[in-house]
Tab-separated table of C-alpha atoms in Angstrom:
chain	number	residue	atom	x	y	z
A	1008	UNK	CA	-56.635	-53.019	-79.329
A	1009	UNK	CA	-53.093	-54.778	-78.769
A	1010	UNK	CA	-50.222	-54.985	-81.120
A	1011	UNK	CA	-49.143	-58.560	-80.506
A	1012	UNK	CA	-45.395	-58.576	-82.125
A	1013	UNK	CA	-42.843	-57.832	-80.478
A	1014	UNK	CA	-41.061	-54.977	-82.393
A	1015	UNK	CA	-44.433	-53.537	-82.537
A	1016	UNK	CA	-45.333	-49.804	-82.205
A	1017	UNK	CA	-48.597	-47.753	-81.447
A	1018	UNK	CA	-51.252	-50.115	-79.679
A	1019	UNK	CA	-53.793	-47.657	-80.882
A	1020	UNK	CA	-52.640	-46.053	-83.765
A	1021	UNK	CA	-49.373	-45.769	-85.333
A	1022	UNK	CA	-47.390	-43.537	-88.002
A	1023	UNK	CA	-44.363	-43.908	-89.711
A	1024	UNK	CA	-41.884	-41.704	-91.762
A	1025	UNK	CA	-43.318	-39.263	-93.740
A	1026	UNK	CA	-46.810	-39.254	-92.943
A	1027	UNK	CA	-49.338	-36.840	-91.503
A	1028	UNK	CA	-51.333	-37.240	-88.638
A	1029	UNK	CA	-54.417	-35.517	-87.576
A	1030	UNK	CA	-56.830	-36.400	-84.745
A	1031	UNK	CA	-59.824	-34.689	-83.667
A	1032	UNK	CA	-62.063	-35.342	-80.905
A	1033	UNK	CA	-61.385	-39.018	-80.905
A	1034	UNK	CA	-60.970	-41.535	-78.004
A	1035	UNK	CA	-58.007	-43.991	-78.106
A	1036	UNK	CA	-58.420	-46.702	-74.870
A	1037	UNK	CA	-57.358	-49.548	-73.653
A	1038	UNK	CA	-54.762	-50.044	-76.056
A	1039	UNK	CA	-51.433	-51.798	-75.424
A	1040	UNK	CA	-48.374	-52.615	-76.939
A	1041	UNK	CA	-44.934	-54.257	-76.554
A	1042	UNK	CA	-42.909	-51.751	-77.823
A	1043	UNK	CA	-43.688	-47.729	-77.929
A	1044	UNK	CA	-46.448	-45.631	-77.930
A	1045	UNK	CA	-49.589	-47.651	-76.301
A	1046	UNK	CA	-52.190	-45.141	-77.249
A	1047	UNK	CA	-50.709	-43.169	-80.483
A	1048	UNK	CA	-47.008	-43.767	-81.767
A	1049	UNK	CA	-45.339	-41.326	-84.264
A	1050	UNK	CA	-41.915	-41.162	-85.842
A	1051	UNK	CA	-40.049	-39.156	-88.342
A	1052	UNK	CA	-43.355	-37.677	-89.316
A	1053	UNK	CA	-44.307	-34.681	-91.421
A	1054	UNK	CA	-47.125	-33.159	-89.633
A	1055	UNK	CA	-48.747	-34.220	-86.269
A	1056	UNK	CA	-51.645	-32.825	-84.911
A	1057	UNK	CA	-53.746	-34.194	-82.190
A	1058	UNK	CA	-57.035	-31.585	-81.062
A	1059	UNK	CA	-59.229	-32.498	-78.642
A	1060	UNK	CA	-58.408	-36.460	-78.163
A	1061	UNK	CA	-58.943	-38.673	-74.705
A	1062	UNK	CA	-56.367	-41.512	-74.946
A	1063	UNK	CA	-57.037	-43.612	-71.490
A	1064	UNK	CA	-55.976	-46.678	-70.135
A	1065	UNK	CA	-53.100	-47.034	-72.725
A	1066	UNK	CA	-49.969	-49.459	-71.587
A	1067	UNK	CA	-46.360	-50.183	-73.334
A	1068	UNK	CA	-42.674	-50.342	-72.556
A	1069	UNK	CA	-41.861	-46.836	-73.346
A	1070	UNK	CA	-44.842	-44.170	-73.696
A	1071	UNK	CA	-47.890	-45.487	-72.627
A	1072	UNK	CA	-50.284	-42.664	-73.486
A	1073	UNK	CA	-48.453	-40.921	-76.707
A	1074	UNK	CA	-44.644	-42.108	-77.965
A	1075	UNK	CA	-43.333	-39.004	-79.806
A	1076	UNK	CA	-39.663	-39.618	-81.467
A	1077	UNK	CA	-38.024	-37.396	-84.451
A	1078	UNK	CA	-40.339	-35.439	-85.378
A	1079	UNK	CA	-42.866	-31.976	-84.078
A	1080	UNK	CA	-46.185	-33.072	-82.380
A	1081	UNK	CA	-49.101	-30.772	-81.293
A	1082	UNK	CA	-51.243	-31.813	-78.917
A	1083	UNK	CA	-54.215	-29.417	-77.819
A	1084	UNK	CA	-57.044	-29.946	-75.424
A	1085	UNK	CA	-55.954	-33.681	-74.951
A	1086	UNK	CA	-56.510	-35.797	-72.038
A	1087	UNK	CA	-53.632	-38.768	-71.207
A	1088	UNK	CA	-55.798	-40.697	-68.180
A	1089	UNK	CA	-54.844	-43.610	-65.995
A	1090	UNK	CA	-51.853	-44.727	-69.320
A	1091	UNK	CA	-48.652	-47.017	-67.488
A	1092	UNK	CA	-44.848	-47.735	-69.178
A	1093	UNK	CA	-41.693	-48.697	-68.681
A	1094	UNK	CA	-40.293	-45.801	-69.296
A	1095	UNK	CA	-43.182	-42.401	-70.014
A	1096	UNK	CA	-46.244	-43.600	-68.432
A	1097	UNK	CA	-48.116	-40.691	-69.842
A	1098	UNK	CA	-46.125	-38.888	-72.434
A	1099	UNK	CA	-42.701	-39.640	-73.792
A	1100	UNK	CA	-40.105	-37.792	-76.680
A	1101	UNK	CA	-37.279	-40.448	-76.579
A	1102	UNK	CA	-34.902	-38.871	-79.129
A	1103	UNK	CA	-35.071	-35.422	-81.309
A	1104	UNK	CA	-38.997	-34.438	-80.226
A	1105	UNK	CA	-40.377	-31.225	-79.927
A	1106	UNK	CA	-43.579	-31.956	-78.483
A	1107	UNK	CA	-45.857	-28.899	-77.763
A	1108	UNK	CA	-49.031	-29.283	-75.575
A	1109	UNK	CA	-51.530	-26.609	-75.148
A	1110	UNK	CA	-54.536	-27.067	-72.412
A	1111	UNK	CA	-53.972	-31.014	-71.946
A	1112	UNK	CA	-53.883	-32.952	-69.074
A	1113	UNK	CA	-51.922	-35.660	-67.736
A	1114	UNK	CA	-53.701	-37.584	-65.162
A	1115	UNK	CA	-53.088	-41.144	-62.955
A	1116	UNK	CA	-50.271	-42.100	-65.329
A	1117	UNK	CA	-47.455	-44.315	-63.535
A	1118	UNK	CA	-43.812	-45.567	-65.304
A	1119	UNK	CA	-42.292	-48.409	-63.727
A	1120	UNK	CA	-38.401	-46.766	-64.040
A	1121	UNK	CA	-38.847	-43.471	-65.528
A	1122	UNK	CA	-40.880	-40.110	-66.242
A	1123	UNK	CA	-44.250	-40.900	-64.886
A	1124	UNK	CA	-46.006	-37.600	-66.339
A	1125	UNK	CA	-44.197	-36.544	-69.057
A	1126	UNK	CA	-40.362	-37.200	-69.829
A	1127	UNK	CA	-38.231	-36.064	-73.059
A	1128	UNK	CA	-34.801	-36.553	-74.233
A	1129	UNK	CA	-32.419	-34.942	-76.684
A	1130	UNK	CA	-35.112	-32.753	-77.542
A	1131	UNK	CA	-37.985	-30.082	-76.447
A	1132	UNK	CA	-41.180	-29.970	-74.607
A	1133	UNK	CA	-43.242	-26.917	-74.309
A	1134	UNK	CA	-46.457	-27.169	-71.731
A	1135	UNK	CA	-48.827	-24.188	-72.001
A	1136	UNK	CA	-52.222	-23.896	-70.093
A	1137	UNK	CA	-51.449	-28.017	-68.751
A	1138	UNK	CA	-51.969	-30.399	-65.960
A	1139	UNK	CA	-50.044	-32.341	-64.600
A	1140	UNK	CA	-51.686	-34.460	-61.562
A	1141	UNK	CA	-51.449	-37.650	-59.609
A	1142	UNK	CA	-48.481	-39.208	-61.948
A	1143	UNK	CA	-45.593	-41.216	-60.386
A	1144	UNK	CA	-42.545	-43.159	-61.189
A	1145	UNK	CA	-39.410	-44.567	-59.059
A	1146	UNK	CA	-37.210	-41.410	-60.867
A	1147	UNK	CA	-39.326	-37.923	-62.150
A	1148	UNK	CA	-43.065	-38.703	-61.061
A	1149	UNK	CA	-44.155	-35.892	-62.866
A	1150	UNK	CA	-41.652	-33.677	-65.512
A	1151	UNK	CA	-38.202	-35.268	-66.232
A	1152	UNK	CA	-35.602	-33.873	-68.785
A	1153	UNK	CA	-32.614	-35.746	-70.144
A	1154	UNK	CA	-30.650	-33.213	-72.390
A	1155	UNK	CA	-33.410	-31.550	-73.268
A	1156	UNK	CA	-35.796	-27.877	-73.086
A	1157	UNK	CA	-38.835	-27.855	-71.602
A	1158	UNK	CA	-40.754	-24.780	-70.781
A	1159	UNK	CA	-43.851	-24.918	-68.869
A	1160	UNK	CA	-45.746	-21.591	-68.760
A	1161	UNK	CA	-48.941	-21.212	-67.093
A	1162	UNK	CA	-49.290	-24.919	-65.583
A	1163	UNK	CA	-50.374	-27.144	-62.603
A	1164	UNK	CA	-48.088	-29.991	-61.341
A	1165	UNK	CA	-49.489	-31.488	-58.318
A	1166	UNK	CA	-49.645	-34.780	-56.622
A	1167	UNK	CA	-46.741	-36.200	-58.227
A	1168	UNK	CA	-44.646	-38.711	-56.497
A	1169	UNK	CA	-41.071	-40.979	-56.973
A	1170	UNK	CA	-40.204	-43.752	-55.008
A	1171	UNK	CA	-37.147	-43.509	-55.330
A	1172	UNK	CA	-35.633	-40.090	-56.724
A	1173	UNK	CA	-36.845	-37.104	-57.765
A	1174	UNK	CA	-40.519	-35.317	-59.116
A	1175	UNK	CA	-39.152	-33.223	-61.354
A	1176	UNK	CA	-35.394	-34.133	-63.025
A	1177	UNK	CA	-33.652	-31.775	-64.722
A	1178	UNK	CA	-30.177	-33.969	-65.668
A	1179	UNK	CA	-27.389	-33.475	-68.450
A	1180	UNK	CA	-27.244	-30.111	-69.697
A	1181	UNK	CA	-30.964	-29.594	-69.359
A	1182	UNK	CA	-32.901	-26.498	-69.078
A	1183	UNK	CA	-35.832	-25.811	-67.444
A	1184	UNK	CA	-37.965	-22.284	-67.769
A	1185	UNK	CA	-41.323	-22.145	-65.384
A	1186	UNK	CA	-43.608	-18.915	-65.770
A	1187	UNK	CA	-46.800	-18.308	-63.806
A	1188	UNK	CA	-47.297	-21.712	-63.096
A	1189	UNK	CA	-47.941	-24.095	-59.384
A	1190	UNK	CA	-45.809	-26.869	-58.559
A	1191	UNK	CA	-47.500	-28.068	-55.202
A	1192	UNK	CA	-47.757	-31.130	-53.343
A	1193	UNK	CA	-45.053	-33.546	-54.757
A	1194	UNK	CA	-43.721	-36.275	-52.844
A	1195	UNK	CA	-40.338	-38.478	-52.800
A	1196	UNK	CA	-39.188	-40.444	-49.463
A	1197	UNK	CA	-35.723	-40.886	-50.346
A	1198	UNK	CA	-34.855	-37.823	-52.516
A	1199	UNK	CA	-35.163	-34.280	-53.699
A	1200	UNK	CA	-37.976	-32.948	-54.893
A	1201	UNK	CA	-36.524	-31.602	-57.649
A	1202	UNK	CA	-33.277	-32.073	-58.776
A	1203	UNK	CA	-30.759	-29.804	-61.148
A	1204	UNK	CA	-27.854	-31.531	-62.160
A	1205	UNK	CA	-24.222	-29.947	-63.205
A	1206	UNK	CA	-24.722	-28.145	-66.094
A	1207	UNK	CA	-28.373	-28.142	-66.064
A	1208	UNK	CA	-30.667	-24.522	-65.294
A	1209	UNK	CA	-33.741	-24.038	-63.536
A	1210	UNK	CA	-35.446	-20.691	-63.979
A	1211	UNK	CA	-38.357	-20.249	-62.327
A	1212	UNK	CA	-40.759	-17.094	-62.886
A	1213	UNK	CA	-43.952	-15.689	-61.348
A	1214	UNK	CA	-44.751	-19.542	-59.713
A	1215	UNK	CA	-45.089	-21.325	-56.369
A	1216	UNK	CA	-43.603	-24.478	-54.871
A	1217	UNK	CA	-44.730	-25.520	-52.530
A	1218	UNK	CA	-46.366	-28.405	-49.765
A	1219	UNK	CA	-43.982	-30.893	-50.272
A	1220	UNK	CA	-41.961	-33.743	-48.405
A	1221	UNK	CA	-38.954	-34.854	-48.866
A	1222	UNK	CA	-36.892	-37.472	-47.386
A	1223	UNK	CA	-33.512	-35.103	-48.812
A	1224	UNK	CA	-33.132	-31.938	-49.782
A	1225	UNK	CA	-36.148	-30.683	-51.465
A	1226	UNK	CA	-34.842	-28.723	-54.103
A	1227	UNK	CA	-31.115	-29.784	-55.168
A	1228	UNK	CA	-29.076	-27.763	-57.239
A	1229	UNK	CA	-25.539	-28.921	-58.951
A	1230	UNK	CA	-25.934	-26.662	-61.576
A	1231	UNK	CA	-28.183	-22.767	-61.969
A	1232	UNK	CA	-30.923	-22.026	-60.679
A	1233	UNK	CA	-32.731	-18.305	-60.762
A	1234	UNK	CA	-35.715	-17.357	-58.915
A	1235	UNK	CA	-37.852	-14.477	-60.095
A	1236	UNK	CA	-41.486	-13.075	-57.896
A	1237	UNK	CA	-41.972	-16.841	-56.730
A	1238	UNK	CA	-42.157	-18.332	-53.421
A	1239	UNK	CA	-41.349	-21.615	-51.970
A	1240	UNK	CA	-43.193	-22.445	-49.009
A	1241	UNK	CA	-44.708	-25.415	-46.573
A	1242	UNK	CA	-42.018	-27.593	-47.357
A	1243	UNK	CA	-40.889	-30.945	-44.887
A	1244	UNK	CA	-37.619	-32.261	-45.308
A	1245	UNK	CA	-35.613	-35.228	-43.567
A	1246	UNK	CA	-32.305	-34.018	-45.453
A	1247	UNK	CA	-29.744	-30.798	-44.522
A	1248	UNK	CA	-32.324	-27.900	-45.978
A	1249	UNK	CA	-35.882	-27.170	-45.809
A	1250	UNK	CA	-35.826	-25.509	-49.058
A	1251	UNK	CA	-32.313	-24.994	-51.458
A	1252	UNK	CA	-29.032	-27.022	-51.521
A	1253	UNK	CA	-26.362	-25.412	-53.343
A	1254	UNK	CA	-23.657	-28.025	-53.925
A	1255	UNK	CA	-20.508	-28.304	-56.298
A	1256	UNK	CA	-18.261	-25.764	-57.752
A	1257	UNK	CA	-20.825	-24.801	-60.865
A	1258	UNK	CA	-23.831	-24.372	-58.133
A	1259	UNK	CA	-25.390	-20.747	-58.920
A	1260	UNK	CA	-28.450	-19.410	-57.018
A	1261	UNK	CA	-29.949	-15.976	-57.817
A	1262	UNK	CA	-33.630	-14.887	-56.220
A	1263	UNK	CA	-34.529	-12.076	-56.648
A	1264	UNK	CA	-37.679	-10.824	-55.452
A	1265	UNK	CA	-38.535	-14.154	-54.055
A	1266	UNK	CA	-39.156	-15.672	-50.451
A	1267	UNK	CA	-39.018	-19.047	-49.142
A	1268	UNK	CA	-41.915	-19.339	-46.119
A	1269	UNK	CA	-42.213	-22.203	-43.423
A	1270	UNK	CA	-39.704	-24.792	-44.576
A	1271	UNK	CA	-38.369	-27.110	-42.065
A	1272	UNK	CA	-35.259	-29.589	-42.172
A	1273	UNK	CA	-34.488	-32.110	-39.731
A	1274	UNK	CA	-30.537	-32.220	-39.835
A	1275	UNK	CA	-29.794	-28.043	-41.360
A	1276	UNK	CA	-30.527	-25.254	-42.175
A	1277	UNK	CA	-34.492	-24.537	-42.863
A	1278	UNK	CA	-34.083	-22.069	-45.857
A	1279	UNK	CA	-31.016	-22.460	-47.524
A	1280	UNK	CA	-27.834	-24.153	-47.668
A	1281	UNK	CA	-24.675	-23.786	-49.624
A	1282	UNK	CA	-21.699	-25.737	-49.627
């Protein structure tokens, strides 16, 4: 299916303000669209629910699996496969979401610019039981957060790439809480791997990171970051640290319990570096 106007939304299915969506076990695929939302589009809606759905080969400007913008959206046991954008290649909340996914995947989904996995803005994203694999974009391959929450408990990001800047983008008073979950295997040649900026917080719990490259500091930190039981290991960097930068006068680091294992710099320090 393809929604030929210009100013049009939801390739596959769209809905509007004040309407209720519910999916189940349905395929939406090779639908495409100008506008947002390539697969499924939904604003200002009362209830979304989507259970069980493969949306797959989905294209638009912004969102190109699932285009998510004021208003709450479930998604459980769905599959976003091989969807390209703009902007959200896989999965996008572009202003006031809270988007909730429980045991979905996000697979082979590319954005041109920005958020290749799963990006949200001036709003929340809560990943439970997900995966995240293969995505990439030239900024945030695979998680990116524009003043927003996102909280990823029990998850797998790996394979993720940016071109240009970082895998995971945490920028503008965002806040980012990982529990018990892997973040392995991400790639950027010409920036961090992930990146906190001022007034932004990473809290990481219980997880890994680990097996990455870098072609800067792998993880960069301008605003908090707390480590609790993880570890950060097998990490190649061409920047000043194998592992943490501290920078700026609002840079906090506290580990606690944690360890970083085998990273290696070029230019600095291997573990750490504060300045």
């Amino acid at each position: 299916a393809t929604a030929l106007m210009p100013e049009a939304a939801g390739g596959g299915v769209a809905a509007y303000e004040g309407a209720v969506l519910e999916m189940v076990d349905c395929k939406v695929v090779d639908c495409t669209c100008a506008a947002d939302g390539g697969g499924i589009y939904a604003q200002a809606c009362i209830r979304v629910v989507i259970f069980g759905c493969e949306i797959s080969r989905c294209h638009a400007e912004r969102g190109g699996g699932v285009l998510c913008a004021s208003c709450e959206m479930v998604l459980v046991d769905v599959s976003v496969v091989n969807c390209t954008a703009f902007f959200g290649g896989g999965i996008m909340g572009p202003t006031s979401a809270a988007l909730t996914l429980n045991g979905c995947t996000v697979v082979n989904c590319k954005a041109t610019a920005t958020y290749g996995g799963l990006g949200c803005s001036q709003g929340a994203l809560s990943l439970t039981h997900c995966v995240i694999l293969g995505c990439e974009a030239t900024l945030s391959g695979g998680v990116g957060a524009f003043d927003a929450s996102i909280t990823i408990e029990s998850c797998l990001i790996e394979g993720c790439t940016a071109s240009g800047a970082p895998a995971l983008l945490a920028f503008l008073a965002s806040t980012f809480e990982i529990t018990a979950s892997r973040f392995h295997d991400c790639h950027t040649p010409r920036s961090s791997v992930i990146y906190v900026g001022p007034q932004s917080v990473l809290m990481v719990a219980n997880s890994s990171i680990g097996h990455c490259s870098t072609g800067d500091d792998p993880i960069f930190i301008a605003g908090i970051c707390n480590l609790t039981d993880s570890q950060i290991s097998d990490i190649t960097a061409a920047g000043n640290t194998g592992a943490l930068r501290l920078t700026g006068p609002s840079s906090t680091l506290e580990m606690r319990r944690s360890s970083i294992l085998r990273c290696v710099a070029q230019d600095g320090a291997g573990g750490l570096q504060i300045s």
